[in-house]
Structure formats: structure tokens, C-alpha cells
C-alpha positions as MATLAB code, in Angstrom:
seq = 'XXXXXXXXXXXXXXXXXXXXXXXXXXXXXXXXXXXXXXXXXXXXXXXXXXXXXXXXXXXXXXXXXXXXXXXXXXXXXXXXXXXXXXXXXXXXXXXXXXXXXXXXXXXXXXXXXXXXXXXXXXXXXXXXXXXXXXXXXXXXXXXXXXXXXXXXXXXXXXXXXXXXXXXXXXXXXXXXXXXXXXXXXXXXXXXXXXXXXXXXXXXXXXXXXXXXXXXXXXXXXXX';
ca = [
       6.258  -38.353    5.167;
       7.660  -36.555    7.985;
       5.937  -35.239   11.198;
       5.267  -31.524   11.053;
       5.610  -31.437   14.779;
       3.178  -31.463   17.874;
       1.935  -27.748   17.164;
       0.889  -28.402   13.558;
      -0.826  -31.928   14.593;
      -4.480  -30.619   14.368;
      -3.925  -28.676   11.384;
      -4.862  -29.331    7.958;
      -3.964  -27.527    4.877;
      -6.527  -25.169    3.343;
      -8.151  -26.887    0.086;
      -8.753  -25.146   -2.874;
     -10.220  -26.069   -6.174;
      -7.955  -24.710   -9.127;
      -9.559  -23.520  -12.027;
      -7.318  -23.145  -15.173;
      -7.408  -20.562  -18.066;
      -9.228  -20.803  -21.466;
      -8.113  -23.348  -23.572;
      -5.586  -25.004  -21.083;
      -5.912  -27.571  -18.774;
      -5.523  -28.600  -15.028;
      -2.088  -29.998  -15.485;
      -1.095  -26.824  -17.210;
      -2.091  -24.872  -14.158;
      -0.443  -27.392  -12.141;
       2.643  -26.850  -13.799;
       2.399  -23.202  -14.309;
       1.828  -23.068  -10.319;
       4.651  -25.443   -9.068;
       6.963  -24.180  -11.567;
       6.674  -20.623  -10.419;
       5.836  -20.307   -6.967;
       7.940  -21.310   -4.138;
       7.602  -24.667   -1.555;
       7.260  -22.493    0.979;
       3.602  -21.352   -1.029;
       2.668  -24.861   -2.309;
       3.706  -26.705    0.524;
       1.096  -24.818    2.708;
      -2.050  -25.350    0.605;
      -4.059  -28.155   -0.656;
      -4.713  -27.730   -4.366;
      -6.914  -29.682   -6.476;
      -6.236  -29.427  -10.359;
      -9.398  -30.365  -12.315;
      -9.870  -30.007  -16.471;
     -12.984  -27.598  -17.607;
     -16.264  -29.180  -19.190;
     -15.778  -28.322  -22.840;
     -13.022  -29.721  -25.005;
     -10.860  -26.677  -26.826;
     -13.066  -25.341  -29.686;
     -10.622  -23.528  -31.221;
      -6.507  -22.716  -31.150;
      -5.149  -22.431  -27.708;
      -2.866  -19.855  -27.017;
      -0.293  -22.347  -25.280;
       0.056  -24.547  -28.380;
       4.011  -25.406  -28.662;
       4.253  -24.276  -25.106;
       2.273  -26.668  -22.825;
       0.939  -30.137  -24.673;
      -2.706  -30.924  -25.418;
      -5.703  -31.326  -24.615;
      -6.782  -28.248  -23.755;
     -10.034  -27.335  -22.129;
     -12.442  -24.134  -21.985;
     -15.143  -23.577  -18.972;
     -17.609  -21.864  -21.415;
     -17.805  -20.114  -24.606;
     -18.281  -16.261  -25.075;
     -18.730  -13.648  -28.171;
     -16.049  -11.320  -29.092;
     -17.397   -8.559  -26.300;
     -17.181  -10.912  -23.463;
     -21.096  -10.195  -22.919;
     -23.013  -13.364  -24.337;
     -22.280  -16.859  -22.784;
     -22.544  -20.463  -23.873;
     -22.682  -23.197  -21.335;
     -22.209  -21.404  -18.637;
     -25.048  -22.997  -16.370;
     -23.464  -26.383  -17.569;
     -20.313  -25.131  -16.236;
     -21.637  -23.826  -13.035;
     -23.048  -27.243  -12.442;
     -19.718  -29.454  -13.568;
     -17.936  -27.106  -11.115;
     -20.480  -28.037   -8.389;
     -19.903  -32.042   -9.519;
     -16.198  -31.485   -8.976;
     -16.885  -29.935   -5.710;
     -18.730  -32.984   -4.514;
     -16.471  -35.410   -5.689;
     -13.071  -34.186   -4.837;
     -14.261  -32.297   -1.875;
     -14.944  -30.527    0.676;
     -13.316  -27.254   -0.370;
     -12.370  -24.034    1.696;
     -11.834  -21.911   -1.513;
     -11.101  -21.556   -5.080;
      -8.237  -20.666   -7.075;
      -8.266  -19.615  -10.705;
      -6.433  -18.331  -13.594;
      -7.737  -15.829  -16.336;
     -11.211  -17.542  -17.412;
     -11.009  -19.714  -14.043;
     -10.158  -16.488  -12.307;
     -13.087  -15.102  -13.481;
     -15.360  -17.844  -12.171;
     -13.508  -17.898   -9.077;
     -14.591  -14.080   -8.307;
     -18.224  -14.712   -9.355;
     -19.056  -18.039   -7.680;
     -19.282  -16.647   -4.295;
     -21.890  -13.814   -5.262;
     -23.843  -16.624   -7.436;
     -23.641  -19.110   -4.285;
     -24.999  -16.303   -1.774;
     -27.963  -15.733   -4.204;
     -28.100  -19.773   -4.331;
     -28.169  -19.640   -8.287;
     -25.019  -22.007   -8.308;
     -23.179  -24.350   -5.556;
     -26.484  -24.828   -3.562;
     -25.481  -28.485   -2.866;
     -22.002  -27.637   -1.653;
     -20.306  -25.805    1.267;
     -20.025  -21.996    1.243;
     -16.853  -20.675   -0.090;
     -14.920  -18.955    2.342;
     -11.515  -17.819    0.289;
     -10.382  -16.783   -3.290;
      -7.066  -16.610   -5.131;
      -7.681  -14.652   -8.210;
      -4.778  -14.451  -11.108;
      -5.127  -12.291  -13.894;
      -8.943  -12.346  -12.917;
     -11.700   -9.850  -14.487;
     -15.338   -9.063  -13.351;
     -17.851  -11.127  -15.505;
     -19.177   -9.030  -18.413;
     -22.572  -10.933  -18.944;
     -24.824   -8.400  -17.882;
     -27.396  -11.012  -16.040;
     -24.810  -13.150  -14.357;
     -23.238   -9.952  -13.112;
     -26.043   -8.410  -11.346;
     -26.333  -11.757   -9.264;
     -22.665  -11.995   -8.847;
     -21.977   -8.767   -7.610;
     -25.056   -7.594   -6.153;
     -23.543   -7.560   -2.939;
     -20.046   -6.613   -1.986;
     -17.664   -9.825   -1.644;
     -16.631   -9.740    1.815;
     -14.871  -12.958    1.855;
     -10.844  -13.056    2.352;
      -9.420  -12.803   -1.118;
      -6.148  -12.447   -2.825;
      -5.879  -10.790   -6.328;
      -2.971  -10.899   -8.609;
      -2.547   -8.064  -10.984;
      -0.075   -7.858  -13.907;
       1.246   -4.494  -14.811;
       1.373   -5.480  -18.711;
      -1.851   -7.649  -18.280;
      -4.710   -7.025  -20.809;
      -7.376   -7.826  -18.168;
      -5.896   -5.535  -15.314;
      -8.772   -2.843  -15.912;
     -11.286   -5.599  -15.427;
      -9.513   -7.008  -12.641;
      -9.404   -3.601  -10.816;
     -13.118   -3.354  -11.421;
     -13.636   -6.949   -9.694;
     -11.300   -5.225   -6.683;
     -13.906   -2.645   -6.744;
     -16.693   -5.578   -5.729;
     -14.487   -6.582   -2.723;
     -13.810   -5.760    1.073;
     -10.466   -5.969    1.819;
      -8.578   -7.678   -1.223;
      -5.090   -8.538   -0.718;
      -3.591   -7.323   -3.865;
      -0.150   -8.543   -4.844;
       1.173   -6.546   -8.103;
       3.725   -7.759  -10.483;
       5.485   -6.512  -13.913;
       4.448   -9.341  -16.365;
       1.563   -9.937  -18.292;
      -1.476  -12.624  -18.227;
       0.665  -15.309  -16.615;
       0.974  -16.955  -13.387;
       3.615  -14.484  -11.945;
       6.345  -15.315   -9.738;
       6.493  -13.370   -5.992;
       8.867  -10.540   -5.274;
       9.820  -10.281   -1.909;
       6.409   -7.683   -0.688;
       4.343  -10.155   -2.661;
       5.673  -13.458   -0.962;
       5.197  -11.953    2.297;
       1.667  -10.833    1.777;
       0.386  -14.389    0.489;
       2.040  -16.140    3.133;
      -0.076  -13.870    5.363;
      -3.076  -14.725    3.975;
      -2.390  -18.204    3.919;
      -1.612  -17.590    7.468;
      -4.835  -15.878    8.287;
      -6.600  -18.933    6.420;
      -4.942  -21.681    8.179;
      -6.130  -20.040   11.928;
      -9.302  -19.699   10.544;
      -9.838  -23.414    9.490;
      -8.098  -24.904   12.639;
     -10.711  -23.322   14.793;
];
């Protein structure tokens, strides 16, 4: 481990709990992020990857691409409006934050991004994450607004004012819902990419936006 120089002696990396997509795993998300994102991004972050609480209850879209086991955060109906094991999921995430934290923020992809976008509002309402420090930052990749009415009413009753980055794919089937989530956020950073529902690589503009966001987080947590 080399020294980072006197200027960085008192700096710590922003610590994010990373929530993977539906029927994948923490190991899969870690591989996706580290394969796609350049070292100048990942080396500036302290990323902790965990598995969701429920073993996969059906076929995974990543079968044949990534090895099992696969997990899911909670279950839902075809319309995404009714959830099962959602409260248990929130309690489990809180346990992870107590065990591996403290954390500055959340990074989520797909189902993990839906949770990452809802949890700050649920925490503010006192219905989730009551035993851990306030979530200050979120990184949302292929996210969407929660479609369950009772959860959404609590999660988005106030605008989300915390700094956030949102990756929107032109071909992503969740793009419309990702834009809905953006409308609940104050001054979000939006990184567009041409791909579908995936962890994207950065183009020059996106990389600049991401590094600027990390720099902002770094300066705030170092105060």
C-alpha cells in the first residue's frame, strides 16, 4: 500500500453499500462495476457488496453469463405494485449497514437501485433504517420509482434533496420509470448512456460528471 501523499493523509474514501440487481448477487455486481468502470472511479470509492436476503425464486436473467448463487431483495407481482418480504428486506439492509458500516451512501443497480432511491425518503419518515446514520448520497444505475402505492407515498412525499447520480440508458426498459424518479430529486446528476438495462461504461462527459460528484462527496465527508 503506497502513500497517497500529505494532502490526502486525513481523507477517507466515501463508503457505499452496494445493492445488486434482481436474481443476481453482490459478487456479480462487483464484477460488473470493476469490469466496466475505470480505476480512477473505483479507486476513489470504498464499495461494500452484499447479497440480498432471499435466494432466487425463479430463473435468473444472468444464467449462463454469471455463475450462481443468485438472490433477490423482495418479490413482486407482474405490475410491480404488490410486494412480498419488503419489510424484511429493509430490516436486512439495516443489519448490513450496522455490520459493515458506517456508510455515506448507497449504490444500487436495477432492483437495488429502486431500493437505493426509496430508502432515503423512508429513512426520513422514520419507517426504515432508524438505527443507522442518515444516508447522504445515492448512486442509481438503471433505477426506477417504487410502484407500490403505500411505500411510494412514504418514500417520495418530500423531494429527495441529497446529492444523487442517476445512470439512464437509452435502451433501458426502465428508463421511463427512472425519469419519474428523477422528478422526485432536487438537482440530480444525470449520466446518459446508449445501452440498455446494464452497468454502463463511461463516455468522456459521463466520467467527468462522476468524478465531479465523487469530489463533491469527498470534500463534504472530509470537513
